[in-house]
């Protein structure tokens, strides 16, 4: 009923930048919080950044002042601008959205399929 599709990952040198996008589609009435998570090999998935429907943001300490989360509610799309990338940012990045389905009145979490970000030293 709801699909989240990430794009924008790739290979970049340390110090470079990438912009990830997450587009939500389907039977969407509204979207509450939207999050970016990442999972590096052998590590647990961790929350990178969160943005509320009203635009309030939170970041993991490891990405503060380097990453910027934003969203376009009219397009049901979220972005993650990643600057000054480091090799330790290498991971699969996932988006997550808390979605209120049309006609249901229920909020459910949905995940994207992930996009690989690799930062070379």
Coordinates of N, CA, C and O in Angstrom, one line a residue:
X1 N 0.8 -1.2 0.0 CA 0.0 0.0 0.0 C 0.8 1.3 0.0 O 0.4 2.3 -0.5
X2 N 2.0 1.2 0.6 CA 3.0 2.3 0.7 C 4.3 1.8 0.3 O 4.8 0.8 0.7
X3 N 5.0 2.6 -0.6 CA 6.3 2.3 -1.0 C 7.2 3.5 -0.7 O 6.9 4.6 -1.0
X4 N 8.4 3.1 -0.2 CA 9.5 4.2 0.0 C 10.6 3.8 -0.9 O 11.1 2.6 -0.8
X5 N 11.1 4.7 -1.7 CA 12.2 4.4 -2.6 C 13.3 5.4 -2.4 O 13.1 6.6 -2.5
X6 N 14.5 4.9 -2.0 CA 15.7 5.7 -1.8 C 16.5 5.8 -3.1 O 16.5 4.9 -3.9
X7 N 17.2 6.9 -3.2 CA 18.1 7.1 -4.3 C 19.2 8.1 -3.9 O 19.1 8.8 -2.9
X8 N 20.3 8.1 -4.7 CA 21.3 9.1 -4.5 C 22.6 8.5 -3.9 O 23.6 9.2 -3.7
X9 N 22.6 7.2 -3.5 CA 23.8 6.7 -2.9 C 24.9 6.5 -4.0 O 24.6 6.7 -5.2
X10 N 26.1 6.1 -3.5 CA 27.2 5.9 -4.5 C 28.5 5.9 -3.8 O 28.6 5.8 -2.6
X11 N 29.5 6.0 -4.6 CA 30.9 6.0 -4.1 C 31.5 7.4 -4.2 O 31.3 8.1 -5.2
X12 N 32.0 7.9 -3.1 CA 32.6 9.2 -3.0 C 33.9 9.2 -2.2 O 34.0 8.4 -1.3
X13 N 34.8 10.1 -2.5 CA 36.0 10.2 -1.7 C 35.7 11.0 -0.4 O 34.8 11.8 -0.3
X14 N 36.6 10.7 0.6 CA 36.5 11.4 1.9 C 36.5 12.9 1.6 O 37.3 13.4 0.8
X15 N 35.6 13.6 2.3 CA 35.5 15.0 2.2 C 34.4 15.4 1.2 O 34.1 16.6 1.1
X16 N 33.9 14.5 0.4 CA 33.0 14.8 -0.6 C 31.5 14.8 -0.1 O 31.3 14.8 1.1
X17 N 30.6 15.0 -1.0 CA 29.2 15.1 -0.6 C 28.3 14.2 -1.4 O 28.6 13.9 -2.6
X18 N 27.2 13.9 -0.9 CA 26.1 13.1 -1.5 C 24.8 13.6 -1.0 O 24.7 14.1 0.1
X19 N 23.7 13.5 -1.8 CA 22.4 13.9 -1.4 C 21.5 12.7 -1.6 O 21.3 12.2 -2.8
X20 N 20.9 12.1 -0.6 CA 20.0 11.0 -0.7 C 18.6 11.6 -0.7 O 18.3 12.6 -0.1
X21 N 17.7 10.8 -1.4 CA 16.3 11.1 -1.5 C 15.5 9.9 -1.1 O 15.9 8.8 -1.3
X22 N 14.3 10.1 -0.5 CA 13.4 9.1 -0.2 C 12.0 9.5 -0.6 O 11.5 10.5 0.0
X23 N 11.4 8.9 -1.6 CA 10.1 9.2 -2.1 C 9.1 8.2 -1.6 O 9.3 7.0 -1.9
X24 N 8.0 8.7 -1.0 CA 7.0 7.8 -0.5 C 5.8 7.9 -1.5 O 5.4 9.0 -2.0
X25 N 5.2 6.8 -1.8 CA 4.0 6.8 -2.7 C 3.0 5.7 -2.2 O 3.4 4.8 -1.4
X26 N 1.8 5.8 -2.6 CA 0.7 4.9 -2.2 C -0.5 5.6 -1.6 O -0.7 6.7 -1.8
X27 N -1.2 4.8 -0.8 CA -2.4 5.3 -0.1 C -2.1 6.1 1.1 O -2.3 5.7 2.3
X28 N -1.5 7.3 0.9 CA -1.0 8.1 2.0 C -1.9 9.2 2.3 O -2.2 10.0 1.4
X29 N -2.3 9.3 3.6 CA -3.1 10.4 4.0 C -2.2 11.5 4.5 O -2.3 12.7 4.2
X30 N -1.2 11.1 5.4 CA -0.2 12.0 5.9 C 1.0 11.2 6.4 O 0.9 10.0 6.6
X31 N 2.1 11.9 6.5 CA 3.3 11.3 7.0 C 3.7 12.1 8.3 O 3.9 13.3 8.2
X32 N 4.0 11.3 9.4 CA 4.4 12.0 10.6 C 6.0 12.1 10.5 O 6.5 12.7 9.6
X33 N 6.7 11.4 11.5 CA 8.1 11.5 11.5 C 8.7 10.7 10.3 O 8.2 9.7 9.9
X34 N 9.8 11.3 9.8 CA 10.6 10.6 8.7 C 12.0 10.5 9.2 O 12.5 11.5 9.8
X35 N 12.6 9.4 9.0 CA 13.9 9.1 9.6 C 14.9 8.6 8.5 O 14.5 7.9 7.6
X36 N 16.2 8.8 8.7 CA 17.2 8.2 8.0 C 18.0 7.3 9.0 O 18.4 7.8 10.1
X37 N 18.1 6.0 8.7 CA 18.9 5.1 9.4 C 20.1 4.6 8.6 O 20.1 4.8 7.3
X38 N 21.1 4.1 9.2 CA 22.2 3.4 8.4 C 22.7 2.2 9.1 O 22.6 2.1 10.4
X39 N 23.2 1.3 8.3 CA 23.7 0.0 8.9 C 25.0 -0.3 8.2 O 25.0 -0.6 7.0
X40 N 26.1 -0.3 8.9 CA 27.4 -0.7 8.4 C 27.6 -2.2 8.6 O 27.0 -2.8 9.5
X41 N 28.5 -2.8 7.8 CA 28.7 -4.3 8.0 C 29.1 -4.6 9.4 O 30.0 -4.0 10.0
X42 N 28.4 -5.6 9.9 CA 28.7 -6.1 11.3 C 28.2 -5.2 12.4 O 28.5 -5.5 13.6
X43 N 27.5 -4.2 12.1 CA 27.0 -3.3 13.1 C 25.5 -3.2 13.1 O 24.8 -3.6 12.1
X44 N 24.9 -2.7 14.2 CA 23.5 -2.6 14.3 C 23.0 -1.3 13.5 O 23.8 -0.4 13.3
X45 N 21.8 -1.4 13.1 CA 21.2 -0.2 12.4 C 21.1 0.9 13.4 O 20.7 0.7 14.5
X46 N 21.5 2.1 13.0 CA 21.4 3.3 13.9 C 20.7 4.4 13.2 O 20.7 4.6 12.0
X47 N 20.0 5.2 14.1 CA 19.3 6.4 13.6 C 20.3 7.5 13.3 O 21.1 7.8 14.2
X48 N 20.2 8.0 12.1 CA 21.1 9.1 11.7 C 20.5 10.5 11.9 O 21.1 11.4 12.5
X49 N 19.2 10.6 11.5 CA 18.5 11.9 11.6 C 17.0 11.7 11.5 O 16.6 10.7 10.9
X50 N 16.3 12.6 12.1 CA 14.8 12.5 12.1 C 14.3 13.9 11.9 O 14.8 14.9 12.3
X51 N 13.2 13.9 11.1 CA 12.5 15.2 10.9 C 11.0 15.0 11.1 O 10.4 14.0 10.6
X52 N 10.3 15.8 11.9 CA 8.9 15.7 12.1 C 8.1 16.4 11.0 O 8.7 17.0 10.1
X53 N 6.8 16.2 11.0 CA 6.0 16.7 10.0 C 6.1 18.3 10.0 O 6.0 18.9 9.0
X54 N 6.3 18.8 11.2 CA 6.4 20.3 11.3 C 7.8 20.8 11.0 O 8.0 22.0 11.0
X55 N 8.8 19.9 10.7 CA 10.1 20.3 10.4 C 11.2 20.4 11.4 O 12.3 20.7 11.2
X56 N 10.8 19.9 12.7 CA 11.8 19.8 13.7 C 12.8 18.7 13.4 O 12.3 17.6 12.9
X57 N 14.1 18.9 13.7 CA 15.1 17.9 13.3 C 15.9 17.4 14.5 O 16.1 18.2 15.5
X58 N 16.4 16.2 14.4 CA 17.4 15.7 15.4 C 18.4 14.9 14.6 O 18.1 14.3 13.6
X59 N 19.7 14.9 15.2 CA 20.8 14.3 14.5 C 21.6 13.4 15.5 O 21.7 13.8 16.7
X60 N 22.1 12.3 15.0 CA 23.1 11.6 15.8 C 24.4 12.5 15.9 O 24.7 13.3 15.0
X61 N 25.0 12.4 17.1 CA 26.2 13.2 17.3 C 27.2 13.1 16.2 O 27.9 14.0 15.9
X62 N 27.4 11.9 15.7 CA 28.4 11.6 14.7 C 28.2 12.3 13.4 O 29.2 12.4 12.6
X63 N 27.0 12.8 13.1 CA 26.8 13.5 11.8 C 26.4 15.0 12.0 O 26.2 15.7 11.0
X64 N 26.2 15.4 13.2 CA 25.9 16.8 13.5 C 26.9 17.8 12.8 O 28.1 17.5 12.8
X65 N 26.3 18.8 12.2 CA 27.1 19.8 11.5 C 27.7 19.4 10.1 O 28.3 20.1 9.5
X66 N 27.4 18.1 9.8 CA 27.8 17.6 8.5 C 26.6 17.2 7.6 O 26.7 17.4 6.4
X67 N 25.6 16.7 8.2 CA 24.4 16.2 7.5 C 23.2 17.1 7.8 O 23.1 17.6 8.9
X68 N 22.4 17.3 6.8 CA 21.2 18.1 6.9 C 20.0 17.3 6.4 O 20.0 16.9 5.2
X69 N 19.0 17.1 7.2 CA 17.8 16.4 6.8 C 16.7 17.4 6.5 O 16.6 18.5 7.1
X70 N 15.9 17.1 5.4 CA 14.8 18.0 5.0 C 13.7 17.2 4.4 O 13.9 16.0 4.1
X71 N 12.6 17.8 4.2 CA 11.5 17.1 3.5 C 10.6 18.1 2.8 O 10.5 19.3 3.1
X72 N 9.9 17.6 1.8 CA 8.9 18.3 1.0 C 7.6 17.6 1.2 O 7.4 16.6 0.6
X73 N 6.8 18.1 2.0 CA 5.5 17.4 2.4 C 4.6 17.3 1.2 O 3.8 16.4 1.0
X74 N 4.6 18.3 0.3 CA 3.8 18.3 -0.9 C 4.2 17.1 -1.8 O 3.3 16.6 -2.5
X75 N 5.4 16.7 -1.8 CA 5.9 15.6 -2.6 C 6.1 14.3 -1.9 O 6.6 13.3 -2.5
X76 N 5.8 14.3 -0.6 CA 6.1 13.1 0.3 C 7.5 12.6 0.1 O 7.7 11.4 0.0
X77 N 8.4 13.5 0.1 CA 9.8 13.2 -0.2 C 10.7 13.8 0.9 O 10.5 14.9 1.4
X78 N 11.7 13.0 1.3 CA 12.7 13.4 2.3 C 14.1 13.4 1.7 O 14.3 12.6 0.8
X79 N 14.9 14.2 2.2 CA 16.3 14.3 1.7 C 17.3 14.2 2.8 O 17.0 14.6 4.0
X80 N 18.5 13.8 2.5 CA 19.6 13.9 3.4 C 20.8 14.4 2.7 O 21.4 13.7 1.8
X81 N 21.2 15.6 3.0 CA 22.4 16.2 2.4 C 23.6 15.9 3.3 O 23.6 16.2 4.4
X82 N 24.6 15.1 2.7 CA 25.7 14.7 3.5 C 27.0 15.3 2.9 O 27.3 15.1 1.8
X83 N 27.6 16.1 3.8 CA 28.8 16.9 3.4 C 30.0 16.4 4.3 O 29.8 15.7 5.3
X84 N 31.2 16.7 3.9 CA 32.4 16.3 4.6 C 32.3 14.8 5.0 O 32.6 14.4 6.1
X85 N 32.0 14.0 4.0 CA 31.9 12.5 4.3 C 33.2 11.9 4.7 O 34.3 12.3 4.3
X86 N 33.0 10.9 5.6 CA 34.2 10.2 6.2 C 34.0 8.7 5.9 O 32.9 8.2 5.7
X87 N 35.2 8.0 5.8 CA 35.1 6.5 5.6 C 34.1 5.8 6.6 O 33.4 4.9 6.2
X88 N 34.0 6.3 7.8 CA 33.1 5.7 8.8 C 31.6 6.0 8.5 O 30.8 5.4 9.2
X89 N 31.3 6.8 7.5 CA 29.9 7.0 7.1 C 29.5 5.9 6.1 O 28.3 5.9 5.8
X90 N 30.4 5.1 5.7 CA 30.1 4.0 4.8 C 29.1 3.0 5.4 O 29.3 2.5 6.5
X91 N 28.0 2.8 4.7 CA 26.9 2.0 5.2 C 25.8 2.0 4.2 O 25.8 2.7 3.2
X92 N 24.8 1.1 4.4 CA 23.5 1.1 3.7 C 22.6 2.1 4.4 O 22.4 1.9 5.7
X93 N 22.1 3.1 3.7 CA 21.2 4.1 4.3 C 19.7 3.7 4.0 O 19.4 3.5 2.8
X94 N 18.9 3.7 5.0 CA 17.5 3.4 4.9 C 16.7 4.6 5.3 O 17.0 5.2 6.3
X95 N 15.5 4.8 4.6 CA 14.6 5.7 5.1 C 13.4 5.0 5.8 O 13.1 3.9 5.4
X96 N 12.8 5.7 6.7 CA 11.6 5.2 7.4 C 10.6 6.3 7.6 O 11.0 7.4 7.8
X97 N 9.4 5.9 7.4 CA 8.3 6.9 7.5 C 7.1 6.4 8.3 O 6.8 5.2 8.2
X98 N 6.6 7.2 9.2 CA 5.4 6.9 10.0 C 4.2 7.4 9.2 O 4.0 8.6 9.1
X99 N 3.5 6.5 8.5 CA 2.5 6.9 7.5 C 1.0 6.6 8.0 O 0.7 5.5 8.6
X100 N 0.2 7.6 7.9 CA -1.2 7.5 8.1 C -1.9 7.1 6.8 O -1.8 7.9 5.8
X101 N -2.5 5.9 6.8 CA -3.0 5.5 5.5 C -4.4 6.1 5.2 O -5.2 6.3 6.2
X102 N -4.7 6.3 4.0 CA -5.9 6.9 3.6 C -7.1 6.0 4.0 O -7.1 4.8 3.6
X103 N -8.1 6.6 4.7 CA -9.2 5.8 5.1 C -9.1 4.9 6.2 O -10.0 4.2 6.6
X104 N -7.9 4.8 6.8 CA -7.6 3.8 7.9 C -7.5 4.5 9.3 O -7.9 3.9 10.3
X105 N -7.0 5.7 9.4 CA -6.8 6.3 10.7 C -5.8 5.6 11.5 O -5.8 5.8 12.8
X106 N -4.9 4.8 10.9 CA -3.9 4.1 11.6 C -2.5 4.6 11.1 O -2.3 4.7 9.9
X107 N -1.6 4.8 12.0 CA -0.2 5.1 11.6 C 0.7 3.9 11.6 O 0.8 3.2 12.7
X108 N 1.3 3.6 10.5 CA 2.2 2.4 10.4 C 3.6 2.8 10.0 O 3.7 3.8 9.2
X109 N 4.6 2.1 10.4 CA 6.0 2.4 9.9 C 6.3 1.7 8.6 O 5.9 0.5 8.5
X110 N 6.9 2.4 7.7 CA 7.3 1.8 6.4 C 8.8 2.1 6.2 O 9.3 3.1 6.6
X111 N 9.5 1.1 5.6 CA 10.9 1.2 5.3 C 11.2 1.2 3.8 O 10.5 0.5 3.1
X112 N 12.2 1.9 3.4 CA 12.7 1.7 2.1 C 13.7 0.5 2.0 O 14.0 -0.1 3.0
X113 N 14.1 0.3 0.8 CA 15.0 -0.9 0.5 C 16.4 -0.7 0.8 O 17.2 -1.6 0.9
X114 N 16.8 0.6 1.0 CA 18.2 0.9 1.3 C 19.0 1.4 0.1 O 18.7 0.9 -1.0
X115 N 20.0 2.2 0.3 CA 20.9 2.7 -0.7 C 22.3 2.7 -0.2 O 22.5 3.1 1.0
X116 N 23.2 2.1 -0.9 CA 24.6 2.0 -0.4 C 25.4 3.3 -0.6 O 25.4 4.0 -1.6
X117 N 26.0 3.7 0.5 CA 27.0 4.9 0.5 C 28.3 4.3 0.9 O 28.5 3.7 1.9
X118 N 29.3 4.6 0.0 CA 30.7 4.1 0.3 C 31.6 5.3 0.2 O 31.6 6.0 -0.9
X119 N 32.4 5.6 1.2 CA 33.3 6.7 1.3 C 34.7 6.1 1.3 O 35.1 5.4 2.3
X120 N 35.5 6.4 0.3 CA 36.8 5.9 0.2 C 37.8 6.9 0.9 O 37.6 8.2 0.8
X121 N 38.9 6.4 1.4 CA 39.9 7.3 2.1 C 40.9 7.7 1.2 O 41.0 7.3 0.1

